[in-house]
Amino acid sequence: MRTSAFAYPWDVIGDPAAAGRIAGLGVQQVTLAAAYHSTRALTPRHPRHRVVTAAYASALYPPDEKRWQGRELRPYAPGPWAAADDPWEAAAAELRDAGLDVHSWVVLAHNSRLGAEHPDTNVVNAYGDRYPWAPCIARPAVRGYLLDLAAEAAVRPGAAGTELESLGWYGLAHLHAHDKIGGVPLGDAAQYLMSLCFCPHCRDGYAELGADPEELAAAVRTAMAPVWAAGGSDAAGTAGIEQLLGERWTDLTLKWRTQTAGSLQEQAIAAVRSAAAPGFQVLMHADPAAYRCGANAGVQPARILGHADGLVLPCPGGPGGAAGRAAVIAPVAAHAAAHTVVAANFTVVSGMGGSPGTLAEDAAHAVGLGATQLRLYHAGLAADDDLAAVRAALPAG
């Protein structure tokens, strides 16, 4: 099974042992961040630092000034935490020298600085609250920015392929500094309602489908009222959304959101292919539940697998994750052709809820469900004991 580990440029730059250590895990590939959101990342073995704070979402390479000149929305240049003028290429060169294939890792519709500086790009919920971390993918200017960013960030010199993350709707759920939105636990369905967008472009989209946007927003607020009163909801899936919102509004909102996300996904993949050489692999981080938001954007597998070379799917580790692995892998595998990549992505950092000690068993289960590749999130964050467990598991996995 082909295996790749995720990494940031700062995991490698300034640490002469990093590339060899990753290669020593037994992986064949590194998926290296080329455009990434703000983050605070641990680097437990780096000789120069232990924590890297990336203050804002940026390209991790020098953006092409000719491409972006005069554009309102454009990628931000890398900050000092990136540790090089072209951090992606500097890290990629060391990884290739260690015998590893290098693919780019591109985060798209997730950018808090862009949203703060351009509030008209934000998803706006049914109460009128803006989500600056979530650019609305229905807005034409946002879509144009995302398509060009995908093509530029994915096709870095020497990259053999790319993995596109956050290629779809982002919503309420967001790891945020000093986050305090957990007072009322929102299940799957309530998260969906709180992630519906009511910006002018989405309002127009609802109207084109025959809905009064104000009536729909009021229906969402009415549906959420008992959730706030009861202290949460565990309703899940499309049946749970219908339970809260009703069949009519559920069908209409799903139609708008899936057609908007699906067309963006197709266009972004096409933009990457037009910029890349033949044979360049394009994968997408995804969830087979089409209504889901976030880094693993919801997709319609039968639709997107006609465009992407495959999907990278979030898979919980350990015995308790078996049902979750089946839920994400099986719907994709049912539509996958023999050449399609179905990559199971496991967290291998104990502090983030990973279970590297069960990786061999988890990977074998994923293969049995239809997975063809394995992803490890991710080597630069993991403690020595976690890396040792990965190293022991991979030959058997």
Short mmCIF file of C-alpha atoms in Angstrom, two decimals:
data_model
loop_
_atom_site.label_atom_id
_atom_site.label_comp_id
_atom_site.label_asym_id
_atom_site.label_seq_id
_atom_site.Cartn_x
_atom_site.Cartn_y
_atom_site.Cartn_z
CA MET A 1 0.00 0.00 0.00
CA ARG A 2 1.36 3.41 -0.95
CA THR A 3 1.67 5.61 2.12
CA SER A 4 2.21 9.35 2.50
CA ALA A 5 2.88 11.52 5.54
CA PHE A 6 1.73 15.11 5.76
CA ALA A 7 4.32 17.75 6.62
CA TYR A 8 4.82 21.51 6.79
CA PRO A 9 7.92 23.19 5.33
CA TRP A 10 8.96 24.27 8.82
CA ASP A 11 9.11 20.62 9.89
CA VAL A 12 12.01 20.18 7.46
CA ILE A 13 13.77 23.53 7.01
CA GLY A 14 16.53 23.91 9.60
CA ASP A 15 16.40 20.27 10.72
CA PRO A 16 19.02 18.25 8.80
CA ALA A 17 17.59 14.98 10.17
CA ALA A 18 13.93 15.60 9.26
CA ALA A 19 13.83 14.26 5.71
CA GLY A 20 15.70 11.09 6.61
CA ARG A 21 13.54 10.55 9.67
CA ILE A 22 10.37 10.75 7.56
CA ALA A 23 11.81 8.44 4.91
CA GLY A 24 12.79 6.02 7.68
CA LEU A 25 9.14 5.55 8.59
CA GLY A 26 8.68 3.50 5.44
CA VAL A 27 6.51 6.01 3.59
CA GLN A 28 6.98 6.59 -0.14
CA GLN A 29 5.61 10.13 -0.31
CA VAL A 30 5.30 13.38 1.63
CA THR A 31 2.29 15.63 1.12
CA LEU A 32 3.85 19.03 1.81
CA ALA A 33 1.80 22.14 2.66
CA ALA A 34 1.95 24.72 -0.14
CA ALA A 35 -0.98 26.92 0.98
CA TYR A 36 -2.19 26.67 4.55
CA HIS A 37 -4.44 28.39 7.08
CA SER A 38 -3.26 30.00 10.31
CA THR A 39 -2.07 27.48 12.86
CA ARG A 40 -0.03 26.85 15.98
CA ALA A 41 2.03 23.72 15.41
CA LEU A 42 4.26 21.65 17.65
CA THR A 43 7.68 20.62 16.32
CA PRO A 44 8.88 18.20 19.02
CA ARG A 45 12.25 17.32 17.47
CA HIS A 46 13.29 20.48 15.63
CA PRO A 47 16.71 21.77 16.77
CA ARG A 48 15.67 25.45 16.54
CA HIS A 49 12.08 25.61 17.81
CA ARG A 50 9.31 23.66 19.51
CA VAL A 51 6.25 25.68 18.48
CA VAL A 52 5.59 27.46 15.20
CA THR A 53 2.81 30.05 15.08
CA ALA A 54 1.62 30.87 11.58
CA ALA A 55 -0.34 34.05 12.23
CA TYR A 56 -2.42 34.01 9.06
CA ALA A 57 -3.30 31.86 6.06
CA SER A 58 -0.66 32.18 3.39
CA ALA A 59 0.98 30.70 0.36
CA LEU A 60 4.12 28.82 1.41
CA TYR A 61 5.90 29.92 -1.76
CA PRO A 62 6.23 33.34 -3.46
CA PRO A 63 2.88 34.09 -5.16
CA ASP A 64 3.12 35.01 -8.84
CA GLU A 65 2.83 38.82 -8.93
CA LYS A 66 1.78 38.81 -12.58
CA ARG A 67 -1.13 36.49 -11.86
CA TRP A 68 -2.37 38.47 -8.86
CA GLN A 69 -1.56 42.07 -9.82
CA GLY A 70 -4.51 44.38 -9.20
CA ARG A 71 -6.70 41.62 -7.72
CA GLU A 72 -8.77 42.38 -4.61
CA LEU A 73 -8.52 38.80 -3.38
CA ARG A 74 -5.06 37.28 -3.52
CA PRO A 75 -2.93 34.90 -1.44
CA TYR A 76 -0.79 36.38 1.29
CA ALA A 77 2.96 35.97 1.05
CA PRO A 78 4.54 33.64 3.62
CA GLY A 79 5.41 35.20 6.98
CA PRO A 80 8.64 34.88 8.96
CA TRP A 81 7.54 31.53 10.42
CA ALA A 82 8.01 30.00 6.95
CA ALA A 83 11.81 30.31 7.39
CA ALA A 84 12.70 30.68 3.69
CA ASP A 85 11.94 32.81 0.63
CA ASP A 86 10.38 29.75 -1.04
CA PRO A 87 9.70 27.43 1.88
CA TRP A 88 7.85 24.79 -0.16
CA GLU A 89 10.69 24.34 -2.63
CA ALA A 90 13.38 24.41 0.08
CA ALA A 91 11.66 21.64 2.04
CA ALA A 92 10.67 19.68 -1.08
CA ALA A 93 14.26 19.58 -2.29
CA GLU A 94 15.43 17.99 0.98
CA LEU A 95 12.61 15.46 0.89
CA ARG A 96 13.32 14.49 -2.71
CA ASP A 97 17.02 14.08 -1.85
CA ALA A 98 15.90 11.55 0.79
CA GLY A 99 14.20 9.50 -1.93
CA LEU A 100 10.64 10.66 -1.29
CA ASP A 101 8.03 11.71 -3.82
CA VAL A 102 6.60 15.11 -2.95
CA HIS A 103 3.01 16.22 -3.56
CA SER A 104 1.55 19.61 -2.66
CA TRP A 105 -1.06 20.12 0.06
CA VAL A 106 -3.37 23.05 -0.68
CA VAL A 107 -5.96 24.52 1.71
CA LEU A 108 -8.50 26.60 -0.21
CA ALA A 109 -11.80 27.92 1.24
CA HIS A 110 -10.50 28.57 4.76
CA ASN A 111 -8.82 31.91 5.42
CA SER A 112 -9.53 34.08 8.46
CA ARG A 113 -7.32 37.01 7.45
CA LEU A 114 -8.90 37.25 4.03
CA GLY A 115 -12.34 37.14 5.64
CA ALA A 116 -11.47 39.83 8.19
CA GLU A 117 -10.05 42.16 5.55
CA HIS A 118 -12.83 41.44 3.04
CA PRO A 119 -16.00 40.87 5.10
CA ASP A 120 -18.18 40.74 2.00
CA THR A 121 -16.59 37.34 1.25
CA ASN A 122 -17.89 35.75 4.47
CA VAL A 123 -20.50 33.08 4.95
CA VAL A 124 -23.41 34.80 6.74
CA ASN A 125 -25.72 32.64 8.88
CA ALA A 126 -29.49 32.91 9.29
CA TYR A 127 -29.04 35.33 12.21
CA GLY A 128 -26.84 37.68 10.20
CA ASP A 129 -23.56 36.64 11.89
CA ARG A 130 -20.47 36.53 9.68
CA TYR A 131 -17.92 33.70 9.65
CA PRO A 132 -14.66 35.37 8.60
CA TRP A 133 -12.84 32.03 8.43
CA ALA A 134 -15.32 30.77 5.82
CA PRO A 135 -15.34 32.44 2.38
CA CYS A 136 -18.65 31.90 0.61
CA ILE A 137 -17.94 29.76 -2.44
CA ALA A 138 -21.05 31.09 -4.23
CA ARG A 139 -19.47 34.54 -4.58
CA PRO A 140 -17.92 34.90 -8.06
CA ALA A 141 -14.85 36.79 -6.80
CA VAL A 142 -14.19 34.10 -4.19
CA ARG A 143 -14.55 31.37 -6.79
CA GLY A 144 -12.11 33.12 -9.14
CA TYR A 145 -9.59 33.48 -6.31
CA LEU A 146 -9.92 29.82 -5.30
CA LEU A 147 -9.52 28.51 -8.83
CA ASP A 148 -6.33 30.50 -9.42
CA LEU A 149 -4.96 29.61 -5.99
CA ALA A 150 -5.62 25.93 -6.64
CA ALA A 151 -3.75 26.00 -9.94
CA GLU A 152 -0.80 28.01 -8.61
CA ALA A 153 -0.31 26.35 -5.23
CA ALA A 154 -0.86 22.80 -6.46
CA VAL A 155 1.55 22.82 -9.36
CA ARG A 156 4.78 23.69 -7.58
CA PRO A 157 8.07 22.83 -9.30
CA GLY A 158 8.87 19.17 -8.73
CA ALA A 159 5.44 18.24 -7.36
CA ALA A 160 4.12 14.95 -8.73
CA GLY A 161 0.58 15.58 -7.56
CA THR A 162 -1.60 17.53 -5.17
CA GLU A 163 -4.17 17.11 -2.41
CA LEU A 164 -6.84 19.80 -2.26
CA GLU A 165 -8.35 20.52 1.17
CA SER A 166 -11.33 22.73 2.10
CA LEU A 167 -12.60 22.61 -1.48
CA GLY A 168 -16.21 23.30 -0.65
CA TRP A 169 -18.32 24.95 2.02
CA TYR A 170 -16.88 25.90 5.38
CA GLY A 171 -19.35 26.49 8.19
CA LEU A 172 -19.73 27.04 11.92
CA ALA A 173 -17.27 24.38 13.07
CA HIS A 174 -13.79 25.88 13.25
CA LEU A 175 -10.86 25.44 15.61
CA HIS A 176 -10.40 29.01 16.82
CA ALA A 177 -8.27 30.83 19.37
CA HIS A 178 -9.92 30.63 22.82
CA ASP A 179 -13.00 29.03 21.28
CA LYS A 180 -16.20 29.25 23.36
CA ILE A 181 -19.00 27.91 21.17
CA GLY A 182 -19.26 24.52 22.85
CA GLY A 183 -21.80 25.56 25.49
CA VAL A 184 -24.64 24.09 23.45
CA PRO A 185 -23.53 20.86 21.74
CA LEU A 186 -24.74 20.91 18.17
CA GLY A 187 -25.09 17.62 16.37
CA ASP A 188 -24.62 16.98 12.69
CA ALA A 189 -27.94 18.46 11.59
CA ALA A 190 -27.84 21.60 13.74
CA GLN A 191 -24.29 22.26 12.53
CA TYR A 192 -25.67 22.18 9.00
CA LEU A 193 -28.37 24.72 9.82
CA MET A 194 -25.83 27.03 11.48
CA SER A 195 -23.60 26.72 8.41
CA LEU A 196 -26.21 27.71 5.81
CA CYS A 197 -25.20 30.95 4.12
CA PHE A 198 -27.46 33.96 3.59
CA CYS A 199 -25.08 36.34 1.86
CA PRO A 200 -26.52 38.19 -1.17
CA HIS A 201 -25.22 35.55 -3.60
CA CYS A 202 -26.75 32.66 -1.68
CA ARG A 203 -30.01 34.55 -1.25
CA ASP A 204 -30.12 34.95 -5.02
CA GLY A 205 -29.40 31.24 -5.38
CA TYR A 206 -32.30 30.30 -3.11
CA ALA A 207 -34.57 32.67 -5.03
CA GLU A 208 -33.58 31.07 -8.34
CA LEU A 209 -34.74 27.75 -6.90
CA GLY A 210 -38.13 29.27 -6.06
CA ALA A 211 -37.63 30.15 -2.39
CA ASP A 212 -38.10 33.37 -0.48
CA PRO A 213 -34.73 33.82 1.26
CA GLU A 214 -36.29 35.66 4.20
CA GLU A 215 -38.79 32.85 4.70
CA LEU A 216 -35.96 30.30 4.61
CA ALA A 217 -33.85 32.26 7.11
CA ALA A 218 -36.85 32.51 9.42
CA ALA A 219 -37.41 28.76 9.07
CA VAL A 220 -33.81 28.11 10.13
CA ARG A 221 -34.16 30.36 13.18
CA THR A 222 -37.43 28.64 14.10
CA ALA A 223 -35.82 25.22 13.71
CA MET A 224 -32.91 26.24 15.94
CA ALA A 225 -35.04 27.75 18.73
CA PRO A 226 -35.77 24.40 20.47
CA VAL A 227 -32.13 23.38 20.04
CA TRP A 228 -30.97 26.45 22.00
CA ALA A 229 -33.71 25.92 24.58
CA ALA A 230 -32.97 22.22 25.10
CA GLY A 231 -29.23 22.71 25.33
CA GLY A 232 -28.34 20.97 22.08
CA SER A 233 -29.36 18.40 19.53
CA ASP A 234 -28.06 15.02 18.44
CA ALA A 235 -30.03 14.91 15.17
CA ALA A 236 -27.77 13.69 12.36
CA GLY A 237 -27.73 12.98 8.65
CA THR A 238 -30.20 14.22 6.09
CA ALA A 239 -33.00 12.65 8.13
CA GLY A 240 -31.89 14.75 11.09
CA ILE A 241 -31.83 17.91 8.97
CA GLU A 242 -35.36 17.16 7.78
CA GLN A 243 -36.39 16.57 11.40
CA LEU A 244 -35.28 20.09 12.32
CA LEU A 245 -35.93 22.04 9.11
CA GLY A 246 -38.57 20.09 7.23
CA GLU A 247 -38.37 18.24 3.93
CA ARG A 248 -39.03 21.22 1.65
CA TRP A 249 -36.27 23.45 2.99
CA THR A 250 -33.85 20.54 3.39
CA ASP A 251 -34.23 19.56 -0.26
CA LEU A 252 -33.86 23.13 -1.47
CA THR A 253 -30.79 24.00 0.60
CA LEU A 254 -29.06 20.73 -0.25
CA LYS A 255 -29.71 21.32 -3.95
CA TRP A 256 -28.18 24.80 -3.80
CA ARG A 257 -25.17 23.80 -1.73
CA THR A 258 -24.31 20.57 -3.52
CA GLN A 259 -24.58 22.11 -6.98
CA THR A 260 -22.47 25.11 -5.89
CA ALA A 261 -19.79 22.98 -4.22
CA GLY A 262 -19.81 20.35 -6.97
CA SER A 263 -19.24 22.87 -9.75
CA LEU A 264 -16.41 24.53 -7.78
CA GLN A 265 -14.77 21.16 -7.21
CA GLU A 266 -14.95 20.28 -10.89
CA GLN A 267 -13.61 23.68 -11.94
CA ALA A 268 -10.76 23.66 -9.44
CA ILE A 269 -9.61 20.20 -10.52
CA ALA A 270 -9.79 21.30 -14.16
CA ALA A 271 -7.74 24.43 -13.33
CA VAL A 272 -5.04 22.31 -11.70
CA ARG A 273 -4.94 19.89 -14.63
CA SER A 274 -4.62 22.74 -17.13
CA ALA A 275 -1.57 24.04 -15.24
CA ALA A 276 0.07 20.64 -14.68
CA ALA A 277 1.96 18.20 -16.85
CA PRO A 278 0.31 14.93 -17.94
CA GLY A 279 0.23 12.32 -15.17
CA PHE A 280 -0.07 14.88 -12.36
CA GLN A 281 -2.25 13.31 -9.65
CA VAL A 282 -5.15 15.33 -8.24
CA LEU A 283 -6.77 14.14 -5.01
CA MET A 284 -9.33 15.89 -2.85
CA HIS A 285 -9.87 15.73 0.91
CA ALA A 286 -13.53 14.89 1.22
CA ASP A 287 -16.46 13.46 3.11
CA PRO A 288 -18.99 11.32 1.18
CA ALA A 289 -21.86 13.01 3.07
CA ALA A 290 -22.46 15.83 0.58
CA TYR A 291 -23.92 18.25 3.15
CA ARG A 292 -20.82 18.28 5.38
CA CYS A 293 -18.64 21.39 5.74
CA GLY A 294 -15.01 21.94 6.58
CA ALA A 295 -11.56 20.69 5.66
CA ASN A 296 -13.03 17.43 4.36
CA ALA A 297 -15.69 19.05 2.23
CA GLY A 298 -18.83 17.11 1.36
CA VAL A 299 -18.88 15.56 -2.11
CA GLN A 300 -21.08 13.42 -4.30
CA PRO A 301 -18.64 10.54 -4.96
CA ALA A 302 -20.24 9.43 -8.23
CA ARG A 303 -19.84 12.98 -9.55
CA ILE A 304 -16.40 14.01 -8.32
CA LEU A 305 -14.64 10.73 -9.14
CA GLY A 306 -15.19 11.55 -12.80
CA HIS A 307 -12.82 14.49 -12.32
CA ALA A 308 -10.42 13.80 -9.44
CA ASP A 309 -8.03 10.84 -9.39
CA GLY A 310 -9.40 9.97 -5.98
CA LEU A 311 -10.39 11.14 -2.52
CA VAL A 312 -8.60 11.38 0.82
CA LEU A 313 -11.05 10.37 3.56
CA PRO A 314 -10.90 11.11 7.31
CA CYS A 315 -10.76 7.81 9.22
CA PRO A 316 -10.97 7.48 13.01
CA GLY A 317 -8.39 5.10 14.46
CA GLY A 318 -8.69 2.25 16.93
CA PRO A 319 -11.39 -0.39 17.39
CA GLY A 320 -14.07 2.24 18.04
CA GLY A 321 -13.43 3.81 14.66
CA ALA A 322 -14.51 0.82 12.61
CA ALA A 323 -18.02 2.15 12.00
CA GLY A 324 -16.66 5.55 11.05
CA ARG A 325 -14.19 4.03 8.60
CA ALA A 326 -16.99 2.04 6.97
CA ALA A 327 -19.18 5.14 6.75
CA VAL A 328 -16.60 7.17 4.82
CA ILE A 329 -14.79 4.52 2.75
CA ALA A 330 -17.65 2.29 1.61
CA PRO A 331 -19.69 5.01 -0.21
CA VAL A 332 -16.57 6.10 -2.11
CA ALA A 333 -15.36 2.59 -2.88
CA ALA A 334 -18.76 1.79 -4.37
CA HIS A 335 -18.13 4.39 -7.09
CA ALA A 336 -14.36 3.93 -7.49
CA ALA A 337 -12.86 2.46 -10.62
CA ALA A 338 -9.85 0.14 -10.48
CA HIS A 339 -7.44 3.05 -10.96
CA THR A 340 -9.11 5.38 -8.43
CA VAL A 341 -7.22 6.37 -5.27
CA VAL A 342 -9.22 5.88 -2.09
CA ALA A 343 -6.86 7.15 0.61
CA ALA A 344 -7.64 6.52 4.28
CA ASN A 345 -6.29 9.35 6.45
CA PHE A 346 -5.39 8.46 10.04
CA THR A 347 -4.16 10.79 12.76
CA VAL A 348 -0.94 9.34 14.19
CA VAL A 349 -0.48 11.92 16.96
CA SER A 350 -1.62 10.61 20.34
CA GLY A 351 -2.19 14.12 21.68
CA MET A 352 -4.69 14.78 18.87
CA GLY A 353 -6.68 11.63 19.51
CA GLY A 354 -4.69 9.37 17.23
CA SER A 355 -3.84 5.76 17.95
CA PRO A 356 -0.63 4.89 16.10
CA GLY A 357 -0.33 1.65 18.03
CA THR A 358 -3.34 0.27 16.12
CA LEU A 359 -2.27 1.59 12.73
CA ALA A 360 -1.55 -1.81 11.16
CA GLU A 361 -4.98 -3.14 12.18
CA ASP A 362 -6.72 0.08 11.15
CA ALA A 363 -5.01 0.12 7.74
CA ALA A 364 -5.89 -3.53 7.12
CA HIS A 365 -9.52 -2.78 7.95
CA ALA A 366 -9.46 0.23 5.61
CA VAL A 367 -8.05 -1.93 2.80
CA GLY A 368 -10.82 -4.44 3.37
CA LEU A 369 -13.35 -1.66 2.92
CA GLY A 370 -11.78 -0.51 -0.36
CA ALA A 371 -8.95 1.88 0.56
CA THR A 372 -5.98 1.77 -1.81
CA GLN A 373 -3.61 4.21 -0.10
CA LEU A 374 -2.80 5.40 3.42
CA ARG A 375 -2.24 8.92 4.75
CA LEU A 376 -0.61 9.82 8.08
CA TYR A 377 -1.43 13.09 9.86
CA HIS A 378 1.33 13.86 10.48
CA ALA A 379 4.99 13.09 11.11
CA GLY A 380 6.19 16.54 12.18
CA LEU A 381 3.72 16.77 15.08
CA ALA A 382 4.16 13.27 16.46
CA ALA A 383 6.15 12.31 19.54
CA ASP A 384 9.03 9.84 19.27
CA ASP A 385 6.92 7.00 20.66
CA ASP A 386 4.20 7.67 18.10
CA LEU A 387 6.73 7.64 15.26
CA ALA A 388 8.18 4.38 16.55
CA ALA A 389 4.68 2.84 16.49
CA VAL A 390 4.18 4.04 12.92
CA ARG A 391 7.55 2.66 11.86
CA ALA A 392 6.66 -0.73 13.33
CA ALA A 393 3.18 -0.76 11.80
CA LEU A 394 3.88 0.23 8.21
CA PRO A 395 5.62 -2.95 7.01
CA ALA A 396 2.61 -4.94 8.18
CA GLY A 397 0.15 -2.34 6.91
#
